[in-house]
């Protein structure tokens, strides 16, 4: 069992309750990463579902949970011939922290019937670069779990030269070797620095809502993660992420609505 | 009061219950349009919220409700200084038909800080065209409420010449004159023929999940609705819609995951 699999374990208490333990090793600036938290919740949802794959997850981030014990509460909304629909809530101290609506189904693994190309080409991995290791006191423990190698212009903000567009792109894989799966994809869609950094914004950017769709099971190897956004306005921004696998398949899509940092 | 405002009325019973009446005039192939149903639910959510605007709505379509009386059941999940978060459920005969997670806030109406351009240019409205009136027996009553004038290549499928891409674009307005508002936007994001028709697919394409974000209040005038998709695979497709107002502002974004028709 990998560290990630262990950190996302969900232990069945009964058909509507799972015990989980939120791992402090997945924090960004001291707050647990939203993608990691979705992965934990989806372990419970998939375990309780007659279907194998979380094809759609809409998450509303109410509050930031603390590391430590928590529960996932499930409510089955529909069990159909093709899909099951579940409301899942992350609870800590009898308070709801994250609400999700999840659709599970079993993806057949057939070929794609039509697919568009990524809007922007990604350079080869050899031309991509890591950000420096964060300082221990920064609370960026998440960075020790995942390896992001960035398309260089999209981290120009780090050296004071933002690209001037809402964008963020990287090759992604786990530091501990592990083939990608739907739970890792839940994390990959929320694993890059906010796309607004490239457009000149700074500071903590809390996600309010994030919806992602699993489109195919990823092949082994690094993932390509393409992030962009369309609008910063009234303190809000959107971030759209596509994840492509090593065989050139679009495997996940997400969009989140987040608050602009005041940093 | 316009016909649309009347058809989307939500009458407060108590703080968690609203009575609504689902209007048969918003059907597509005999099924009530998902965007219309979201508009009805959002009337209740906004009425009960301390904030003015539904900035984020994630909807899971469990079942197709029938025209006639229904209820919207609300559960307030969080009331913060900037946002309120609500679970809203469309009920008929004590059964849940649509589950939503809605975030309300009050948009300040400030200028955009950064915005990307639409990926594809729309021709002037004079060069766009309507589809023929549907036959009465087709159950397409929705078409009498909205006027879509299409970018011609994106309705090539109608005359047997699909463009070969997942796309659908149109100028949109209500047939009965009415300035666009957030409730009309809820409908606009689900008002075009499925983007897969342009890629050669046919038949009824039920929406499983749709999330949309309100980004700004729309100016009066026609809306430009840009729809595209990225992948048809394993019986599923995505449809991404951007709505721009007459003053060139991005006002709404949506993505839905839907089933491919077997038509």
Coordinates of C-alpha atoms in Angstrom, one line a residue:
Chain A
X1 CA 0.0 0.0 0.0
X2 CA 1.4 3.4 -1.0
X3 CA 1.4 6.4 1.4
X4 CA -1.3 7.9 -0.8
X5 CA -3.5 4.9 -0.6
X6 CA -3.0 4.8 3.1
X7 CA -3.7 8.5 3.5
X8 CA -7.0 8.2 1.6
X9 CA -8.3 5.0 3.3
X10 CA -12.0 5.0 4.2
X11 CA -13.1 2.3 6.7
X12 CA -16.7 1.2 6.5
X13 CA -18.6 1.7 9.7
X14 CA -22.0 1.0 8.2
X15 CA -23.6 1.5 4.8
X16 CA -23.9 5.3 5.3
X17 CA -20.8 6.0 7.4
X18 CA -17.0 5.7 6.7
X19 CA -14.2 6.6 9.1
X20 CA -11.2 8.4 7.6
X21 CA -8.0 10.0 8.9
X22 CA -7.0 13.3 7.2
X23 CA -3.2 13.3 6.7
X24 CA -1.3 16.5 7.5
X25 CA 1.1 15.6 4.7
X26 CA -1.3 17.0 2.0
X27 CA -1.4 20.6 3.1
X28 CA -0.9 23.8 1.1
X29 CA 0.0 26.8 3.2
X30 CA -1.3 24.8 6.2
X31 CA -4.7 23.9 4.7
X32 CA -5.5 20.4 3.5
X33 CA -5.6 20.3 -0.3
X34 CA -9.1 20.1 -1.8
X35 CA -8.1 17.4 -4.3
X36 CA -6.8 15.2 -1.6
X37 CA -10.0 15.6 0.4
X38 CA -12.1 14.7 -2.6
X39 CA -10.0 11.6 -3.1
X40 CA -10.7 10.5 0.6
X41 CA -14.4 11.1 0.1
X42 CA -14.5 9.2 -3.2
X43 CA -12.9 6.1 -1.6
X44 CA -16.0 5.9 0.6
X45 CA -18.4 6.6 -2.3
X46 CA -16.9 4.1 -4.6
X47 CA -16.7 1.4 -1.9
X48 CA -20.4 1.8 -1.2
X49 CA -21.4 1.9 -4.9
X50 CA -22.4 -1.0 -7.1
X51 CA -20.3 0.8 -9.8
X52 CA -16.6 1.1 -10.1
X53 CA -15.7 4.7 -11.2
X54 CA -16.5 8.2 -9.9
X55 CA -17.5 9.7 -13.3
X56 CA -18.8 13.0 -11.8
X57 CA -18.0 14.8 -8.6
X58 CA -19.3 18.2 -7.7
X59 CA -17.8 19.5 -4.4
X60 CA -18.8 22.6 -2.4
X61 CA -16.1 23.6 0.1
X62 CA -17.8 24.9 3.2
X63 CA -15.0 24.9 5.7
X64 CA -11.4 23.8 5.9
X65 CA -11.1 20.6 7.9
X66 CA -8.1 19.9 10.2
X67 CA -5.8 16.9 9.9
X68 CA -7.0 13.9 12.0
X69 CA -10.1 11.7 12.3
X70 CA -13.2 12.6 10.2
X71 CA -16.2 10.8 8.8
X72 CA -17.7 10.5 5.4
X73 CA -21.5 10.4 5.5
X74 CA -23.3 8.9 2.5
X75 CA -26.8 9.3 1.2
X76 CA -27.7 7.2 -1.8
X77 CA -29.9 9.3 -4.1
X78 CA -30.5 7.0 -6.9
X79 CA -29.4 3.5 -8.0
X80 CA -30.0 3.0 -11.7
X81 CA -29.0 0.5 -14.3
X82 CA -26.1 2.6 -15.5
X83 CA -25.3 5.0 -12.7
X84 CA -25.6 5.5 -9.0
X85 CA -25.9 9.0 -7.5
X86 CA -24.7 9.7 -4.0
X87 CA -24.5 12.7 -1.7
X88 CA -21.3 12.5 0.4
X89 CA -20.5 14.8 3.2
X90 CA -17.1 15.2 5.0
X91 CA -17.9 15.6 8.7
X92 CA -15.7 16.6 11.6
X93 CA -17.1 17.1 15.1
X94 CA -20.7 16.7 13.7
X95 CA -20.1 19.7 11.4
X96 CA -20.2 19.4 7.6
X97 CA -16.9 20.6 5.9
X98 CA -17.4 19.5 2.3
X99 CA -20.6 18.6 0.5
X100 CA -20.4 16.5 -2.7
X101 CA -22.8 15.1 -5.3
X102 CA -21.1 12.1 -6.9
X103 CA -22.2 10.0 -9.9
X104 CA -20.6 6.5 -10.1
X105 CA -20.7 4.3 -13.2
X106 CA -18.5 1.7 -14.7
X107 CA -16.5 3.0 -17.7
X108 CA -16.3 0.4 -20.4
X109 CA -12.8 1.3 -21.5
X110 CA -13.8 1.6 -25.2
X111 CA -11.9 3.8 -27.6
X112 CA -12.7 7.5 -27.9
X113 CA -15.3 8.3 -30.6
X114 CA -14.2 11.9 -31.0
X115 CA -11.8 14.0 -29.1
X116 CA -10.5 17.6 -29.4
X117 CA -6.8 18.4 -29.0
X118 CA -5.4 20.4 -26.0
X119 CA -5.7 24.1 -26.8
X120 CA -1.9 24.6 -26.0
X121 CA 0.9 22.3 -26.8
X122 CA 3.1 21.1 -23.8
X123 CA 6.9 21.0 -24.3
X124 CA 8.7 17.7 -23.7
X125 CA 9.2 16.8 -20.1
X126 CA 13.0 17.5 -20.4
X127 CA 12.2 21.1 -21.0
X128 CA 9.9 21.4 -18.0
X129 CA 11.1 22.5 -14.5
X130 CA 10.3 22.1 -10.9
X131 CA 9.7 25.0 -8.4
X132 CA 12.2 25.2 -5.6
X133 CA 11.5 23.1 -2.4
X134 CA 9.2 25.1 -0.1
X135 CA 10.6 26.1 3.3
X136 CA 9.5 23.8 6.1
X137 CA 7.7 26.7 7.9
X138 CA 5.5 27.4 4.8
X139 CA 3.1 24.5 5.6
X140 CA 3.5 23.1 2.0
X141 CA 3.7 19.5 2.9
X142 CA 1.7 18.6 -0.3
X143 CA 4.8 19.4 -2.4
X144 CA 6.6 16.4 -0.9
X145 CA 3.9 14.0 -2.2
X146 CA 3.6 15.1 -5.9
X147 CA 6.1 16.0 -8.5
X148 CA 5.1 18.8 -10.8
X149 CA 7.4 19.7 -13.7
X150 CA 6.1 23.0 -15.1
X151 CA 5.9 24.4 -18.6
X152 CA 8.4 27.2 -17.8
X153 CA 6.3 30.3 -18.9
X154 CA 3.5 29.3 -16.6
X155 CA 5.7 29.7 -13.5
X156 CA 7.3 33.0 -14.6
X157 CA 5.3 34.6 -11.8
X158 CA 7.7 32.9 -9.4
X159 CA 10.6 35.0 -10.6
X160 CA 8.5 38.2 -11.1
X161 CA 7.6 37.6 -14.8
X162 CA 4.0 36.3 -14.9
X163 CA 2.9 35.3 -18.4
X164 CA -0.1 37.7 -18.2
X165 CA -2.6 35.0 -18.8
X166 CA -4.6 32.8 -16.5
X167 CA -2.6 29.5 -17.0
X168 CA -0.7 26.7 -15.3
X169 CA 0.6 23.6 -16.9
X170 CA 2.8 20.7 -15.7
X171 CA 3.7 17.1 -15.9
X172 CA 2.4 15.4 -12.8
X173 CA 3.2 12.2 -11.0
X174 CA 3.3 10.9 -7.4
X175 CA 6.8 11.1 -5.7
X176 CA 6.3 7.6 -4.4
X177 CA 6.0 5.5 -7.6
X178 CA 2.3 4.7 -8.2
X179 CA 0.3 4.3 -11.4
X180 CA -2.4 7.0 -11.7
X181 CA -6.0 6.0 -10.9
X182 CA -9.3 7.9 -10.4
X183 CA -8.3 8.9 -6.8
X184 CA -5.0 10.4 -8.0
X185 CA -6.9 12.2 -10.7
X186 CA -9.1 13.8 -8.1
X187 CA -5.9 15.2 -6.6
X188 CA -4.3 16.1 -10.0
X189 CA -7.2 18.4 -11.0
X190 CA -6.4 20.6 -7.9
X191 CA -2.6 20.1 -7.7
X192 CA -1.2 23.1 -9.6
X193 CA -0.6 26.7 -8.3
X194 CA -3.7 28.8 -8.9
X195 CA -3.9 29.9 -12.6
X196 CA -4.3 33.5 -11.5
X197 CA -0.7 33.6 -10.3
X198 CA 0.3 33.8 -14.0
X199 CA -2.1 36.7 -14.4
X200 CA -0.5 38.7 -11.6
X201 CA -2.6 37.8 -8.6
X202 CA -1.2 36.4 -5.4
X203 CA -2.2 35.0 -2.0
X204 CA -4.4 32.1 -0.8
X205 CA -7.1 31.3 -3.2
X206 CA -9.8 29.2 -1.5
X207 CA -11.8 27.0 -3.8
X208 CA -15.6 27.5 -3.3
X209 CA -16.8 24.9 -5.8
X210 CA -15.1 22.3 -7.9
X211 CA -16.7 19.9 -10.3
X212 CA -14.6 17.2 -12.1
X213 CA -15.4 14.4 -14.5
X214 CA -13.5 11.2 -14.9
X215 CA -13.5 10.4 -18.6
X216 CA -11.2 7.4 -18.9
X217 CA -9.0 5.3 -16.7
X218 CA -5.4 6.7 -17.0
X219 CA -2.6 4.7 -18.5
X220 CA 0.6 4.3 -16.3
X221 CA 3.1 7.1 -16.5
X222 CA 3.2 10.9 -16.0
X223 CA 0.0 12.9 -16.5
X224 CA -0.1 16.2 -18.4
X225 CA -2.1 18.8 -16.5
X226 CA -3.4 21.8 -18.5
X227 CA -4.9 24.6 -16.4
X228 CA -6.3 27.8 -17.6
X229 CA -8.9 30.4 -16.6
X230 CA -11.2 32.8 -18.4
X231 CA -12.1 35.6 -16.0
X232 CA -11.0 37.4 -12.8
X233 CA -13.8 39.6 -11.6
X234 CA -15.4 40.8 -8.4
X235 CA -13.1 38.8 -6.3
X236 CA -13.8 35.5 -8.1
X237 CA -12.0 33.4 -10.7
X238 CA -12.5 30.2 -12.6
X239 CA -9.9 27.5 -13.1
X240 CA -10.3 24.9 -15.8
X241 CA -8.1 21.8 -15.8
X242 CA -7.7 19.0 -18.3
X243 CA -5.7 15.9 -17.5
X244 CA -4.2 13.8 -20.3
X245 CA -2.5 10.5 -19.8
X246 CA 0.8 9.2 -21.2
X247 CA -1.0 7.5 -24.1
X248 CA -2.7 10.8 -25.2
X249 CA -6.1 10.2 -23.7
X250 CA -8.2 12.9 -22.0
X251 CA -8.8 11.3 -18.7
X252 CA -10.2 14.1 -16.5
X253 CA -11.7 17.6 -16.7
X254 CA -12.5 20.0 -13.9
X255 CA -13.6 23.5 -13.3
X256 CA -13.5 25.3 -10.0
X257 CA -14.8 28.7 -8.9
X258 CA -12.5 30.3 -6.3
X259 CA -11.9 33.5 -4.5
X260 CA -9.1 35.8 -5.4
X261 CA -6.4 36.1 -2.7
X262 CA -5.9 39.3 -0.9
X263 CA -2.2 38.6 -0.7
Chain B
X1 CA -44.6 39.6 -15.3
X2 CA -43.3 37.7 -18.3
X3 CA -44.4 34.2 -19.1
X4 CA -40.9 33.0 -18.1
X5 CA -41.1 34.8 -14.7
X6 CA -44.5 33.2 -14.1
X7 CA -43.3 29.8 -15.2
X8 CA -40.4 29.9 -12.8
X9 CA -42.2 31.3 -9.8
X10 CA -41.4 29.8 -6.4
X11 CA -43.9 30.5 -3.6
X12 CA -42.5 30.3 0.0
X13 CA -44.3 27.8 2.2
X14 CA -41.8 28.1 5.0
X15 CA -38.0 28.7 5.3
X16 CA -37.1 25.3 3.8
X17 CA -40.0 24.7 1.4
X18 CA -41.2 26.4 -1.8
X19 CA -44.1 25.5 -4.0
X20 CA -43.5 25.6 -7.8
X21 CA -45.5 24.7 -10.9
X22 CA -43.5 23.1 -13.7
X23 CA -44.7 24.5 -17.0
X24 CA -45.2 22.1 -20.0
X25 CA -44.1 25.0 -22.3
X26 CA -40.4 24.2 -21.6
X27 CA -40.2 20.7 -23.0
X28 CA -37.7 19.2 -25.4
X29 CA -38.9 16.0 -27.0
X30 CA -41.5 15.8 -24.2
X31 CA -39.0 16.2 -21.3
X32 CA -38.7 19.4 -19.3
X33 CA -35.5 21.3 -20.1
X34 CA -32.8 21.0 -17.4
X35 CA -31.9 24.7 -17.6
X36 CA -35.6 25.7 -17.0
X37 CA -35.7 23.4 -14.0
X38 CA -32.6 24.9 -12.6
X39 CA -34.1 28.4 -13.0
X40 CA -37.2 27.3 -11.0
X41 CA -35.0 25.9 -8.2
X42 CA -32.7 29.0 -8.1
X43 CA -35.8 31.3 -7.6
X44 CA -36.3 29.5 -4.3
X45 CA -32.7 29.4 -3.3
X46 CA -32.1 33.1 -4.0
X47 CA -35.4 34.1 -2.3
X48 CA -34.2 32.3 0.8
X49 CA -30.6 33.6 0.7
X50 CA -29.2 36.8 2.3
X51 CA -27.3 37.2 -1.0
X52 CA -28.6 38.2 -4.4
X53 CA -26.9 36.0 -7.0
X54 CA -26.5 32.3 -7.6
X55 CA -22.8 32.3 -8.4
X56 CA -22.4 28.5 -8.5
X57 CA -24.9 25.8 -9.2
X58 CA -24.1 22.1 -9.4
X59 CA -27.0 20.0 -10.4
X60 CA -27.4 16.2 -10.5
X61 CA -30.3 15.1 -12.7
X62 CA -31.8 12.0 -11.0
X63 CA -35.1 11.7 -12.8
X64 CA -37.2 13.6 -15.2
X65 CA -40.1 15.5 -13.4
X66 CA -43.5 15.9 -15.0
X67 CA -45.2 19.2 -15.7
X68 CA -47.4 20.3 -12.8
X69 CA -46.9 21.0 -9.1
X70 CA -43.6 20.3 -7.4
X71 CA -41.7 21.5 -4.4
X72 CA -38.2 22.9 -3.8
X73 CA -36.8 21.7 -0.5
X74 CA -33.9 23.8 0.9
X75 CA -31.2 23.0 3.4
X76 CA -28.8 25.8 4.4
X77 CA -25.3 24.4 4.7
X78 CA -23.4 27.5 5.5
X79 CA -24.1 31.2 5.9
X80 CA -20.8 33.2 5.7
X81 CA -19.8 36.8 5.4
X82 CA -19.4 36.5 1.6
X83 CA -21.4 33.5 0.5
X84 CA -24.2 31.2 1.5
X85 CA -24.3 27.6 0.6
X86 CA -27.5 25.7 0.1
X87 CA -28.6 22.2 -0.9
X88 CA -31.8 22.5 -3.0
X89 CA -33.8 19.4 -4.1
X90 CA -36.7 19.4 -6.6
X91 CA -39.4 17.1 -5.2
X92 CA -42.5 15.6 -6.7
X93 CA -44.6 13.1 -4.9
X94 CA -42.0 12.9 -2.1
X95 CA -39.3 11.7 -4.6
X96 CA -36.2 13.7 -5.3
X97 CA -35.8 14.6 -9.0
X98 CA -32.9 17.0 -9.1
X99 CA -30.3 17.6 -6.4
X100 CA -28.3 20.8 -6.4
X101 CA -25.5 22.5 -4.4
X102 CA -25.8 26.2 -4.8
X103 CA -23.5 29.0 -3.7
X104 CA -25.1 32.5 -3.5
X105 CA -23.2 35.8 -3.1
X106 CA -23.7 39.3 -4.2
X107 CA -21.6 40.3 -7.3
X108 CA -20.2 43.8 -6.9
X109 CA -20.5 44.6 -10.6
X110 CA -16.9 45.8 -10.8
X111 CA -14.9 45.7 -14.1
X112 CA -13.2 42.5 -15.2
X113 CA -9.5 42.3 -14.0
X114 CA -8.5 39.8 -16.7
X115 CA -10.5 37.9 -19.3
X116 CA -9.7 35.6 -22.1
X117 CA -11.4 35.8 -25.5
X118 CA -13.9 33.3 -26.9
X119 CA -11.9 30.5 -28.6
X120 CA -14.0 30.9 -31.8
X121 CA -15.4 34.1 -33.4
X122 CA -19.2 34.3 -33.8
X123 CA -20.4 35.8 -37.1
X124 CA -22.7 38.8 -37.0
X125 CA -26.3 38.1 -36.1
X126 CA -27.4 38.8 -39.6
X127 CA -25.5 35.8 -40.9
X128 CA -27.0 33.5 -38.3
X129 CA -30.0 31.3 -38.9
X130 CA -32.9 29.7 -37.1
X131 CA -33.8 26.0 -37.3
X132 CA -37.2 25.3 -38.8
X133 CA -40.2 25.3 -36.4
X134 CA -40.6 21.8 -34.9
X135 CA -43.7 19.8 -35.6
X136 CA -46.4 20.1 -32.9
X137 CA -46.2 16.3 -32.2
X138 CA -42.4 16.5 -31.5
X139 CA -43.0 17.8 -27.9
X140 CA -40.5 20.7 -28.5
X141 CA -42.5 23.4 -26.7
X142 CA -39.3 24.9 -25.5
X143 CA -38.5 26.2 -29.0
X144 CA -41.5 28.6 -28.7
X145 CA -40.0 30.4 -25.7
X146 CA -36.5 31.1 -26.9
X147 CA -35.0 32.4 -30.1
X148 CA -31.7 30.8 -31.1
X149 CA -30.0 32.1 -34.2
X150 CA -27.2 29.7 -35.0
X151 CA -23.7 30.0 -36.4
X152 CA -24.6 28.1 -39.7
X153 CA -21.8 25.4 -39.7
X154 CA -22.9 24.3 -36.2
X155 CA -26.3 23.3 -37.5
X156 CA -25.0 21.6 -40.6
X157 CA -26.1 18.3 -38.9
X158 CA -29.7 19.3 -39.6
X159 CA -29.2 19.0 -43.3
X160 CA -26.9 16.0 -43.1
X161 CA -23.6 18.0 -43.1
X162 CA -22.3 17.9 -39.5
X163 CA -19.2 20.0 -39.0
X164 CA -17.3 17.0 -37.5
X165 CA -16.5 18.8 -34.2
X166 CA -18.4 18.9 -30.9
X167 CA -19.8 22.4 -31.2
X168 CA -23.0 24.5 -31.1
X169 CA -23.1 28.3 -31.2
X170 CA -26.0 30.7 -31.3
X171 CA -27.4 34.2 -30.4
X172 CA -30.0 33.6 -27.8
X173 CA -32.9 35.7 -26.5
X174 CA -36.3 35.1 -25.1
X175 CA -39.2 35.3 -27.7
X176 CA -41.2 37.4 -25.3
X177 CA -39.0 40.5 -24.8
X178 CA -37.2 40.3 -21.5
X179 CA -33.7 41.5 -20.4
X180 CA -31.5 38.6 -19.5
X181 CA -30.9 37.9 -15.8
X182 CA -29.4 35.0 -13.8
X183 CA -32.5 32.9 -14.2
X184 CA -32.5 33.3 -17.9
X185 CA -28.7 32.4 -17.9
X186 CA -29.5 29.2 -16.1
X187 CA -31.6 28.3 -19.1
X188 CA -29.2 29.7 -21.7
X189 CA -26.5 27.3 -20.6
X190 CA -28.7 24.4 -21.5
X191 CA -30.7 25.8 -24.4
X192 CA -28.7 24.7 -27.5
X193 CA -28.9 21.3 -29.3
X194 CA -26.4 18.9 -27.9
X195 CA -22.8 19.6 -29.1
X196 CA -22.5 16.0 -30.2
X197 CA -25.0 16.5 -33.1
X198 CA -22.2 18.3 -34.9
X199 CA -19.9 15.4 -34.4
X200 CA -22.4 13.0 -35.9
X201 CA -24.3 11.7 -32.9
X202 CA -28.1 11.7 -32.6
X203 CA -30.9 11.1 -30.3
X204 CA -32.0 12.1 -26.8
X205 CA -28.9 13.0 -24.7
X206 CA -29.9 13.1 -21.0
X207 CA -27.8 15.4 -18.8
X208 CA -26.4 13.6 -15.8
X209 CA -24.6 16.5 -14.2
X210 CA -24.4 20.2 -15.0
X211 CA -22.4 22.8 -13.1
X212 CA -22.6 26.5 -14.0
X213 CA -21.1 29.7 -12.7
X214 CA -22.6 33.1 -12.9
X215 CA -19.7 35.5 -13.5
X216 CA -21.4 38.9 -14.1
X217 CA -24.9 40.3 -14.4
X218 CA -25.8 40.4 -18.1
X219 CA -26.4 43.6 -20.0
X220 CA -29.7 43.9 -22.0
X221 CA -29.7 42.5 -25.5
X222 CA -29.0 39.2 -27.2
X223 CA -26.6 36.7 -25.6
X224 CA -23.9 34.9 -27.5
X225 CA -23.8 31.2 -26.5
X226 CA -20.7 29.2 -27.3
X227 CA -20.9 25.5 -26.8
X228 CA -18.2 22.9 -27.4
X229 CA -17.1 19.5 -26.2
X230 CA -13.9 17.6 -25.9
X231 CA -14.7 13.9 -25.8
X232 CA -17.2 11.3 -26.7
X233 CA -16.3 8.0 -25.1
X234 CA -18.0 5.0 -23.5
X235 CA -21.4 6.4 -24.0
X236 CA -20.6 9.8 -22.3
X237 CA -19.9 13.3 -23.5
X238 CA -19.1 16.7 -22.1
X239 CA -20.6 19.9 -23.1
X240 CA -19.0 23.2 -22.2
X241 CA -20.9 26.5 -22.6
X242 CA -19.8 30.1 -22.3
X243 CA -22.4 32.9 -22.4
X244 CA -21.3 36.4 -23.4
X245 CA -23.5 39.5 -23.1
X246 CA -24.1 42.3 -25.7
X247 CA -21.4 44.4 -24.1
X248 CA -18.7 41.7 -24.5
X249 CA -18.7 40.4 -21.0
X250 CA -18.4 36.7 -20.1
X251 CA -21.5 36.3 -17.9
X252 CA -21.8 32.5 -17.4
X253 CA -19.9 29.3 -17.8
X254 CA -21.1 25.7 -17.6
X255 CA -20.1 22.2 -18.2
X256 CA -22.3 19.2 -18.3
X257 CA -21.7 15.5 -18.5
X258 CA -24.3 13.7 -20.5
X259 CA -25.2 10.3 -22.0
X260 CA -24.8 9.8 -25.7
X261 CA -28.2 9.1 -27.4
X262 CA -28.9 5.8 -28.9
X263 CA -31.0 7.4 -31.7

